[in-house]
Amino acid sequence: MTILFAAGEVAPLASTGGLGDVMASLPGYVGKLGHEVAVALPGYPALLQGAEPLGVEFDIPIGTESFQATVFERLSPDGTQWLLIQNDALFARSGLYQDAAGPYADNAARFFFFSKAVVELARRLDPAPRVLHLHDWHTALVPLLVREQKLPLKTLLTLHNLQHQGSFWALDFPLTNLPSHWFSETGLEFYGQLNLLKGAILHSDALSTVSSLYRQNILHTDEGCGLQSLLRHRQSELFAVPNGVDPSLWDPSDSAEISTPFSAENPDGKNACRFALLASLGLDPSPQAPVFAMIGRLADQKGFDRLLPLLPRLLATDSRLIIVGDGDATLRRDLLVAARQHPGKLAFCNRWEPSFCKQVMAGSDAIVVPSHSEPSGLTPLHALRYGTIPIAHATGGLLENLADYDPSTRKGHALMYWADSSAALWDCIQRAGQLFASPSEWSTLMQSAMRARFPWEAAAARYDAIYRRIASHA
């Protein structure tokens, strides 16, 4: 079967988090099952470097204007074909979705263009794709375009995070160039706004999300972000497929990515990585307490409001804290102020680069994950590969994927807490400090973390079953 993936980002060159990590790995594992696979992506400058033009160009209408799409080809590190849809006016920018001033004002037009180009590209591919595997709101116009044009394509939409729905004001609807009946309760209209995810939930052939618990939560709790009733309407076609971790991409024995390689069998290099990380960030060396890290988007969902009140207590101990991320301007300001208030103990790095994140994971002892909700939670799974222990709120994919450490059996690889509060987080941080004070106990925990496995093969097999299910339907 020929399958065309489409997404707004891919790691490591054009990524803001988990979606990019999934797109870097999943298509290749699906290809190993015998499918013909390609990935359609926006032609961001970082992706176009070294890409070759395919000689395919077409015009895409956006309202009353027309934008040219030029298709380039590039192979991913695992050999998967990337099809890059280039239009510099829309995609040659400093950020994927926003810059320092905030989200781009024309994001609706940018991703209407991308979705339309994906459909036009699918029509031109030979062999033609049987399934379009779409990801998040950036591609959520595609199912409606397929329905409107009556194309022989099946659509699967994966919901990575319902907090981002592609919601725009109604005046952007003419940019879709769809007939007016699509702006209705059975189409894109949602409380007077245009909502891409809402339309795609109704018109995709199947839906998936990234953990079983998140599936339950979006059907029955506020984590559905207002779309619960629509999701319940489609729940027989809503599948849970947990993400995996590619051990070749997150490998502490790879000397090219971290200062000193190490492994579960030979973990000594982690101490050297710890020393190098603290030195590179100007933090005081040789702390007797853990080096904590927090890596993620600067967003309310990630639980910064639970961590920030704890900073004076946390840093009054001989701990260090490294926060890595970009996003909300108010959070960015608060973290910059906190770093100035705690010199030598707190570093805030306003950047998101996979290679740097690996260095932070390799040099930290624990990663703090206080998310209010978390569909999947790939960052702590990546951290496990580097022997870095998650301190995580037990929610969604975090609860599903992480195993709380039991000192009586010495099993488990994370430290979990259940109440969504600063007090519960602080208790868990203190628990980490107590375990860290026992080198043999911490070594056991670290070994357990590094040996945890989350195979992409299992996820690819589940997606394969969904592809066959929808492809078999007339």
Short mmCIF file of C-alpha atoms in Angstrom, two decimals, residues 1-467:
data_model
loop_
_atom_site.label_atom_id
_atom_site.label_comp_id
_atom_site.label_asym_id
_atom_site.label_seq_id
_atom_site.Cartn_x
_atom_site.Cartn_y
_atom_site.Cartn_z
CA MET A 1 0.00 0.00 0.00
CA THR A 2 1.20 3.53 -0.74
CA ILE A 3 0.88 5.92 2.21
CA LEU A 4 1.51 9.66 2.18
CA PHE A 5 2.20 11.21 5.57
CA ALA A 6 1.66 14.94 5.98
CA ALA A 7 2.67 17.12 8.94
CA GLY A 8 3.78 20.63 9.80
CA GLU A 9 7.18 19.64 11.22
CA VAL A 10 9.88 16.99 11.49
CA ALA A 11 12.88 16.59 13.80
CA PRO A 12 15.65 17.52 14.02
CA LEU A 13 15.65 20.31 11.42
CA ALA A 14 12.17 21.80 11.77
CA SER A 15 10.55 20.82 15.04
CA THR A 16 8.95 22.28 18.16
CA GLY A 17 8.48 19.05 20.10
CA GLY A 18 6.80 15.66 20.06
CA LEU A 19 5.11 15.89 16.66
CA GLY A 20 8.47 16.45 14.98
CA ASP A 21 9.96 13.48 16.83
CA VAL A 22 7.12 11.23 15.67
CA MET A 23 7.53 12.29 12.05
CA ALA A 24 11.27 11.58 12.23
CA SER A 25 10.66 7.93 13.12
CA LEU A 26 7.17 6.59 12.41
CA PRO A 27 7.18 6.77 8.57
CA GLY A 28 10.38 4.74 8.37
CA TYR A 29 9.00 2.01 10.62
CA VAL A 30 5.78 1.89 8.59
CA GLY A 31 7.95 1.52 5.46
CA LYS A 32 9.66 -1.50 7.02
CA LEU A 33 6.29 -3.28 6.95
CA GLY A 34 6.38 -3.22 3.16
CA HIS A 35 4.43 -0.05 2.45
CA GLU A 36 5.54 2.61 -0.02
CA VAL A 37 5.94 5.69 2.17
CA ALA A 38 6.57 9.40 1.60
CA VAL A 39 6.22 12.43 3.88
CA ALA A 40 4.85 15.81 2.72
CA LEU A 41 6.24 18.77 4.67
CA PRO A 42 6.30 22.55 4.31
CA GLY A 43 9.40 23.75 2.52
CA TYR A 44 11.11 25.39 5.47
CA PRO A 45 14.61 26.70 4.66
CA ALA A 46 16.33 24.19 6.97
CA LEU A 47 14.66 21.31 5.14
CA LEU A 48 15.36 22.67 1.65
CA GLN A 49 19.13 22.72 2.15
CA GLY A 50 20.46 19.94 -0.06
CA ALA A 51 17.01 19.10 -1.47
CA GLU A 52 16.53 18.55 -5.19
CA PRO A 53 13.68 20.03 -7.26
CA LEU A 54 11.38 17.40 -8.76
CA GLY A 55 10.24 19.62 -11.61
CA VAL A 56 6.71 19.65 -10.18
CA GLU A 57 4.99 23.01 -9.81
CA PHE A 58 1.36 23.98 -9.43
CA ASP A 59 -0.69 26.98 -8.36
CA ILE A 60 -2.79 26.92 -5.20
CA PRO A 61 -5.71 29.34 -4.79
CA ILE A 62 -6.00 31.04 -1.42
CA GLY A 63 -9.13 33.15 -1.60
CA THR A 64 -8.72 35.52 -4.53
CA GLU A 65 -4.95 35.10 -4.68
CA SER A 66 -2.81 32.33 -6.17
CA PHE A 67 0.40 30.95 -4.65
CA GLN A 68 2.87 28.74 -6.46
CA ALA A 69 3.93 25.44 -4.91
CA THR A 70 7.25 23.95 -5.98
CA VAL A 71 8.02 20.39 -4.86
CA PHE A 72 11.50 19.37 -3.73
CA GLU A 73 12.73 15.95 -2.67
CA ARG A 74 15.09 14.98 0.11
CA LEU A 75 15.79 11.71 1.89
CA SER A 76 15.55 11.53 5.66
CA PRO A 77 18.43 9.98 7.66
CA ASP A 78 16.62 6.61 7.55
CA GLY A 79 16.04 6.87 3.79
CA THR A 80 12.38 7.93 3.84
CA GLN A 81 11.37 10.25 0.99
CA TRP A 82 10.50 13.77 2.11
CA LEU A 83 8.44 15.83 -0.35
CA LEU A 84 8.94 19.50 0.50
CA ILE A 85 6.32 21.99 -0.66
CA GLN A 86 8.15 25.25 -1.15
CA ASN A 87 6.75 28.77 -1.16
CA ASP A 88 9.16 31.22 0.40
CA ALA A 89 6.55 33.91 1.04
CA LEU A 90 4.75 31.49 3.37
CA PHE A 91 7.48 29.30 4.86
CA ALA A 92 10.85 31.11 4.71
CA ARG A 93 10.56 32.58 8.20
CA SER A 94 12.44 32.53 11.48
CA GLY A 95 9.95 30.20 13.18
CA LEU A 96 7.58 27.45 12.15
CA TYR A 97 4.40 28.96 13.55
CA GLN A 98 5.48 32.15 15.31
CA ASP A 99 8.31 34.55 16.02
CA ALA A 100 9.19 36.64 19.05
CA ALA A 101 6.08 38.77 18.51
CA GLY A 102 3.74 35.76 18.65
CA PRO A 103 1.87 33.51 16.17
CA TYR A 104 2.03 34.58 12.53
CA ALA A 105 -1.10 36.52 11.53
CA ASP A 106 -1.43 34.51 8.30
CA ASN A 107 -1.16 31.02 9.80
CA ALA A 108 -4.60 30.16 8.41
CA ALA A 109 -3.51 30.98 4.86
CA ARG A 110 -0.15 29.25 5.31
CA PHE A 111 -1.64 25.91 6.32
CA PHE A 112 -4.65 26.12 4.01
CA PHE A 113 -2.01 26.36 1.30
CA PHE A 114 -0.12 23.40 2.69
CA SER A 115 -3.24 21.23 3.00
CA LYS A 116 -4.35 22.07 -0.55
CA ALA A 117 -0.86 21.35 -1.85
CA VAL A 118 -0.83 17.96 -0.08
CA VAL A 119 -4.05 17.01 -1.87
CA GLU A 120 -2.75 18.23 -5.23
CA LEU A 121 0.51 16.36 -4.68
CA ALA A 122 -1.38 13.16 -3.78
CA ARG A 123 -3.30 13.41 -7.05
CA ARG A 124 -0.03 13.58 -9.00
CA LEU A 125 1.93 10.79 -7.29
CA ASP A 126 2.46 7.52 -9.13
CA PRO A 127 1.59 5.14 -7.63
CA ALA A 128 -1.22 7.11 -6.05
CA PRO A 129 -1.44 6.90 -2.26
CA ARG A 130 -4.25 4.83 -0.83
CA VAL A 131 -4.07 6.49 2.59
CA LEU A 132 -3.19 10.01 3.68
CA HIS A 133 -1.90 9.89 7.26
CA LEU A 134 -2.40 13.41 8.59
CA HIS A 135 -1.11 14.97 11.79
CA ASP A 136 -2.72 17.73 13.87
CA TRP A 137 -4.45 20.90 12.73
CA HIS A 138 -1.80 21.88 10.17
CA THR A 139 -3.22 19.22 7.81
CA ALA A 140 -6.80 19.14 9.08
CA LEU A 141 -8.30 20.79 5.99
CA VAL A 142 -7.26 17.77 3.89
CA PRO A 143 -10.19 15.43 4.76
CA LEU A 144 -12.70 18.12 3.75
CA LEU A 145 -10.88 18.76 0.48
CA VAL A 146 -10.86 15.01 -0.26
CA ARG A 147 -14.60 14.83 0.41
CA GLU A 148 -15.37 17.92 -1.68
CA GLN A 149 -13.32 16.69 -4.63
CA LYS A 150 -14.63 13.09 -4.25
CA LEU A 151 -11.10 11.69 -4.44
CA PRO A 152 -10.38 7.96 -3.98
CA LEU A 153 -8.20 8.61 -0.93
CA LYS A 154 -8.65 7.48 2.66
CA THR A 155 -7.70 9.79 5.51
CA LEU A 156 -6.38 9.05 8.99
CA LEU A 157 -5.90 12.03 11.30
CA THR A 158 -3.66 11.64 14.36
CA LEU A 159 -4.51 13.99 17.23
CA HIS A 160 -1.29 14.77 19.08
CA ASN A 161 -2.62 17.58 21.28
CA LEU A 162 -6.18 18.93 21.27
CA GLN A 163 -5.14 22.19 22.88
CA HIS A 164 -4.01 23.29 19.42
CA GLN A 165 -7.02 23.12 17.09
CA GLY A 166 -6.36 25.49 14.22
CA SER A 167 -9.05 27.92 15.33
CA PHE A 168 -9.36 31.12 13.29
CA TRP A 169 -11.95 33.83 12.84
CA ALA A 170 -14.78 33.19 10.43
CA LEU A 171 -13.51 35.80 7.97
CA ASP A 172 -10.71 33.36 7.04
CA PHE A 173 -13.20 30.85 5.62
CA PRO A 174 -13.13 32.28 2.05
CA LEU A 175 -9.40 31.44 1.97
CA THR A 176 -10.36 27.74 1.92
CA ASN A 177 -12.14 28.21 -1.45
CA LEU A 178 -14.69 25.65 -0.27
CA PRO A 179 -18.42 26.07 -0.99
CA SER A 180 -20.28 27.96 1.73
CA HIS A 181 -22.06 24.84 3.07
CA TRP A 182 -18.75 23.73 4.59
CA PHE A 183 -19.00 26.60 7.09
CA SER A 184 -21.71 24.92 9.14
CA GLU A 185 -22.17 22.69 12.17
CA THR A 186 -21.36 19.68 9.99
CA GLY A 187 -18.23 21.36 8.67
CA LEU A 188 -15.76 23.94 9.96
CA GLU A 189 -18.00 26.28 11.96
CA PHE A 190 -17.54 26.07 15.73
CA TYR A 191 -19.20 28.69 17.94
CA GLY A 192 -18.89 31.28 15.18
CA GLN A 193 -15.23 30.51 14.55
CA LEU A 194 -13.49 28.41 11.92
CA ASN A 195 -12.08 25.28 13.58
CA LEU A 196 -9.95 23.00 11.42
CA LEU A 197 -9.69 20.13 13.89
CA LYS A 198 -13.46 20.06 14.38
CA GLY A 199 -14.02 19.69 10.65
CA ALA A 200 -11.40 16.96 10.32
CA ILE A 201 -12.80 15.00 13.28
CA LEU A 202 -16.13 14.81 11.46
CA HIS A 203 -14.78 13.99 8.00
CA SER A 204 -11.65 11.83 8.42
CA ASP A 205 -12.13 8.13 7.72
CA ALA A 206 -10.42 7.33 11.02
CA LEU A 207 -8.85 9.13 13.96
CA SER A 208 -6.05 8.18 16.31
CA THR A 209 -4.39 9.63 19.35
CA VAL A 210 -1.20 8.88 21.20
CA SER A 211 -2.15 7.01 24.38
CA SER A 212 -5.12 5.02 25.68
CA LEU A 213 -5.54 7.27 28.72
CA TYR A 214 -5.49 10.40 26.60
CA ARG A 215 -8.15 8.83 24.38
CA GLN A 216 -10.36 8.28 27.42
CA ASN A 217 -9.70 11.77 28.73
CA ILE A 218 -10.54 13.58 25.49
CA LEU A 219 -13.81 11.65 25.25
CA HIS A 220 -14.99 12.30 28.80
CA THR A 221 -13.11 15.21 30.43
CA ASP A 222 -12.11 18.80 29.79
CA GLU A 223 -8.99 17.51 28.03
CA GLY A 224 -11.28 17.23 25.00
CA CYS A 225 -11.01 21.05 24.90
CA GLY A 226 -14.64 21.48 23.85
CA LEU A 227 -14.61 18.71 21.23
CA GLN A 228 -15.69 15.87 23.54
CA SER A 229 -19.16 15.37 22.06
CA LEU A 230 -17.81 15.28 18.50
CA LEU A 231 -15.15 12.77 19.51
CA ARG A 232 -17.74 10.58 21.23
CA HIS A 233 -19.73 10.68 17.99
CA ARG A 234 -16.67 9.18 16.24
CA GLN A 235 -15.32 7.05 19.10
CA SER A 236 -15.75 3.76 17.21
CA GLU A 237 -13.24 5.15 14.70
CA LEU A 238 -10.92 6.74 17.30
CA PHE A 239 -7.91 4.52 18.04
CA ALA A 240 -5.10 4.83 20.59
CA VAL A 241 -1.58 4.19 19.30
CA PRO A 242 1.17 4.98 21.83
CA ASN A 243 4.32 6.53 20.41
CA GLY A 244 7.67 4.79 20.44
CA VAL A 245 11.29 5.84 20.94
CA ASP A 246 13.90 5.16 18.28
CA PRO A 247 17.03 3.94 20.12
CA SER A 248 19.23 4.92 17.19
CA LEU A 249 18.15 8.58 17.50
CA TRP A 250 18.39 8.75 21.29
CA ASP A 251 21.65 6.98 21.98
CA PRO A 252 23.98 7.94 24.85
CA SER A 253 26.77 5.84 23.31
CA ASP A 254 26.86 8.20 20.29
CA SER A 255 29.99 10.28 20.90
CA ALA A 256 29.08 12.76 18.16
CA GLU A 257 26.14 14.20 20.13
CA ILE A 258 27.26 14.40 23.77
CA SER A 259 30.58 15.22 25.41
CA THR A 260 31.30 11.71 26.71
CA PRO A 261 29.47 8.57 25.55
CA PHE A 262 28.09 6.10 28.07
CA SER A 263 25.68 3.17 28.24
CA ALA A 264 23.71 1.08 30.72
CA GLU A 265 26.64 -1.34 30.83
CA ASN A 266 29.24 1.40 31.22
CA PRO A 267 27.55 4.47 32.78
CA ASP A 268 30.67 6.29 34.01
CA GLY A 269 30.56 8.84 31.19
CA LYS A 270 27.37 10.38 32.58
CA ASN A 271 29.35 12.11 35.34
CA ALA A 272 31.61 13.68 32.72
CA CYS A 273 28.53 14.84 30.80
CA ARG A 274 27.18 16.37 34.02
CA PHE A 275 30.40 18.30 34.63
CA ALA A 276 30.57 19.48 30.99
CA LEU A 277 26.94 20.64 30.99
CA LEU A 278 27.27 22.69 34.16
CA ALA A 279 30.48 24.27 32.90
CA SER A 280 28.95 25.16 29.52
CA LEU A 281 26.01 26.91 31.21
CA GLY A 282 28.09 28.74 33.82
CA LEU A 283 26.55 26.86 36.73
CA ASP A 284 28.43 26.06 39.93
CA PRO A 285 30.25 22.71 39.59
CA SER A 286 30.02 19.51 41.63
CA PRO A 287 26.63 19.80 43.34
CA GLN A 288 25.95 17.16 45.98
CA ALA A 289 22.20 17.17 45.18
CA PRO A 290 20.67 16.30 41.79
CA VAL A 291 20.93 18.35 38.62
CA PHE A 292 17.32 18.83 37.53
CA ALA A 293 16.16 19.72 34.03
CA MET A 294 12.85 20.76 32.50
CA ILE A 295 12.58 20.63 28.71
CA GLY A 296 9.49 21.65 26.77
CA ARG A 297 7.37 24.34 25.22
CA LEU A 298 6.80 27.39 27.39
CA ALA A 299 3.06 26.83 27.74
CA ASP A 300 0.55 26.69 30.61
CA GLN A 301 -0.16 23.02 29.85
CA LYS A 302 3.41 22.08 30.80
CA GLY A 303 2.93 22.98 34.47
CA PHE A 304 5.43 25.79 34.91
CA ASP A 305 3.00 27.29 37.44
CA ARG A 306 3.65 24.23 39.62
CA LEU A 307 7.45 24.50 39.43
CA LEU A 308 8.06 28.26 39.65
CA PRO A 309 6.79 28.68 43.25
CA LEU A 310 9.25 25.96 44.33
CA LEU A 311 12.38 27.61 42.95
CA PRO A 312 13.53 29.28 46.21
CA ARG A 313 13.21 26.00 48.16
CA LEU A 314 14.70 23.88 45.41
CA LEU A 315 17.69 26.11 44.82
CA ALA A 316 18.31 26.67 48.53
CA THR A 317 19.63 23.12 48.48
CA ASP A 318 22.79 22.19 46.61
CA SER A 319 20.78 21.48 43.46
CA ARG A 320 21.00 22.88 39.95
CA LEU A 321 18.11 23.48 37.58
CA ILE A 322 18.25 23.85 33.79
CA ILE A 323 15.11 24.91 31.90
CA VAL A 324 15.04 24.60 28.12
CA GLY A 325 12.23 25.82 25.91
CA ASP A 326 10.59 28.52 23.84
CA GLY A 327 7.05 29.79 23.54
CA ASP A 328 4.93 32.02 25.78
CA ALA A 329 6.48 35.48 26.16
CA THR A 330 5.31 35.95 29.77
CA LEU A 331 6.84 32.65 30.87
CA ARG A 332 10.01 33.51 29.00
CA ARG A 333 10.27 36.79 30.93
CA ASP A 334 9.59 35.11 34.29
CA LEU A 335 12.28 32.49 33.66
CA LEU A 336 14.84 35.08 32.58
CA VAL A 337 14.17 36.97 35.83
CA ALA A 338 14.46 33.76 37.87
CA ALA A 339 17.80 32.91 36.25
CA ARG A 340 19.15 36.34 37.21
CA GLN A 341 17.90 35.86 40.78
CA HIS A 342 19.67 32.49 41.13
CA PRO A 343 23.06 32.84 39.41
CA GLY A 344 25.16 29.71 39.39
CA LYS A 345 22.16 27.52 40.23
CA LEU A 346 19.53 28.12 37.54
CA ALA A 347 20.04 28.35 33.79
CA PHE A 348 17.27 29.21 31.34
CA CYS A 349 18.00 28.36 27.72
CA ASN A 350 15.48 29.94 25.35
CA ARG A 351 16.12 27.53 22.49
CA TRP A 352 14.91 24.21 21.11
CA GLU A 353 17.54 22.19 19.35
CA PRO A 354 17.46 18.38 19.55
CA SER A 355 21.25 18.10 19.85
CA PHE A 356 21.31 20.55 22.76
CA CYS A 357 18.37 18.77 24.44
CA LYS A 358 20.36 15.53 24.28
CA GLN A 359 23.30 17.23 25.99
CA VAL A 360 20.99 18.49 28.74
CA MET A 361 19.47 15.02 29.21
CA ALA A 362 22.90 13.38 29.29
CA GLY A 363 24.20 15.82 31.91
CA SER A 364 21.14 15.96 34.18
CA ASP A 365 20.14 13.53 36.90
CA ALA A 366 16.38 14.04 36.74
CA ILE A 367 13.87 15.66 34.40
CA VAL A 368 10.86 17.47 35.88
CA VAL A 369 7.56 16.89 34.02
CA PRO A 370 4.78 18.68 35.94
CA SER A 371 2.34 18.86 32.99
CA HIS A 372 -1.31 19.42 33.88
CA SER A 373 -2.12 17.09 30.99
CA GLU A 374 0.12 15.19 28.61
CA PRO A 375 -1.15 13.23 25.59
CA SER A 376 2.03 11.20 25.16
CA GLY A 377 5.08 12.68 26.86
CA LEU A 378 7.98 11.77 24.60
CA THR A 379 10.56 13.99 26.31
CA PRO A 380 10.74 11.92 29.53
CA LEU A 381 10.89 8.73 27.44
CA HIS A 382 13.89 10.18 25.61
CA ALA A 383 15.42 11.18 28.94
CA LEU A 384 15.21 7.58 30.17
CA ARG A 385 17.63 6.60 27.42
CA TYR A 386 20.23 8.88 29.09
CA GLY A 387 19.62 7.55 32.60
CA THR A 388 17.79 10.75 33.54
CA ILE A 389 14.90 10.03 35.89
CA PRO A 390 11.47 11.56 35.19
CA ILE A 391 9.75 13.31 38.08
CA ALA A 392 6.30 13.30 36.52
CA HIS A 393 2.67 14.10 37.20
CA ALA A 394 0.68 10.90 36.67
CA THR A 395 -1.55 11.97 33.79
CA GLY A 396 -2.29 10.76 30.26
CA GLY A 397 0.65 9.26 28.43
CA LEU A 398 2.95 9.88 31.40
CA LEU A 399 0.92 7.54 33.61
CA GLU A 400 0.56 5.04 30.78
CA ASN A 401 4.24 4.88 29.80
CA LEU A 402 6.20 5.50 33.02
CA ALA A 403 6.56 3.04 35.89
CA ASP A 404 6.88 4.47 39.40
CA TYR A 405 9.97 3.20 41.24
CA ASP A 406 9.30 0.79 44.10
CA PRO A 407 12.31 0.65 46.45
CA SER A 408 11.09 -2.63 47.99
CA THR A 409 11.35 -4.45 44.65
CA ARG A 410 13.78 -2.04 42.98
CA LYS A 411 11.53 -2.02 39.92
CA GLY A 412 10.33 1.01 37.99
CA HIS A 413 12.16 3.82 36.24
CA ALA A 414 10.40 7.07 37.22
CA LEU A 415 9.17 9.00 40.25
CA MET A 416 5.47 9.77 39.93
CA TYR A 417 3.05 11.97 41.86
CA TRP A 418 -0.73 12.04 41.55
CA ALA A 419 -2.10 15.36 42.81
CA ASP A 420 -1.73 18.25 40.35
CA SER A 421 -0.16 20.62 42.85
CA SER A 422 3.13 22.27 43.77
CA ALA A 423 3.06 20.48 47.12
CA ALA A 424 2.87 17.05 45.47
CA LEU A 425 5.63 18.00 43.04
CA TRP A 426 7.82 19.15 45.93
CA ASP A 427 7.31 15.87 47.78
CA CYS A 428 8.43 14.01 44.64
CA ILE A 429 11.48 16.24 44.23
CA GLN A 430 12.42 15.53 47.84
CA ARG A 431 11.98 11.82 47.19
CA ALA A 432 14.43 12.16 44.30
CA GLY A 433 16.92 13.89 46.57
CA GLN A 434 16.70 11.11 49.15
CA LEU A 435 17.26 8.39 46.54
CA PHE A 436 20.12 10.36 44.99
CA ALA A 437 21.84 10.47 48.40
CA SER A 438 22.15 6.66 48.16
CA PRO A 439 24.49 6.00 45.22
CA SER A 440 23.59 2.30 45.00
CA GLU A 441 19.85 3.04 45.00
CA TRP A 442 20.21 5.77 42.37
CA SER A 443 22.41 3.54 40.24
CA THR A 444 19.73 0.83 40.28
CA LEU A 445 17.09 3.38 39.27
CA MET A 446 19.30 4.77 36.52
CA GLN A 447 20.03 1.30 35.14
CA SER A 448 16.30 0.53 35.06
CA ALA A 449 15.66 3.78 33.20
CA MET A 450 18.28 3.12 30.54
CA ARG A 451 16.94 -0.37 29.85
CA ALA A 452 13.32 0.72 29.34
CA ARG A 453 12.12 0.23 25.77
CA PHE A 454 9.24 1.73 23.79
CA PRO A 455 9.42 0.09 20.36
CA TRP A 456 8.20 1.92 17.28
CA GLU A 457 7.56 -1.48 15.70
CA ALA A 458 4.51 -1.91 17.93
CA ALA A 459 3.10 1.48 16.93
CA ALA A 460 3.73 0.83 13.22
CA ALA A 461 1.90 -2.50 13.45
CA ARG A 462 -1.13 -0.79 15.01
CA TYR A 463 -1.18 1.87 12.32
CA ASP A 464 -0.88 -0.84 9.69
CA ALA A 465 -4.09 -2.40 11.00
CA ILE A 466 -5.87 0.97 10.80
CA TYR A 467 -4.65 1.58 7.24
#
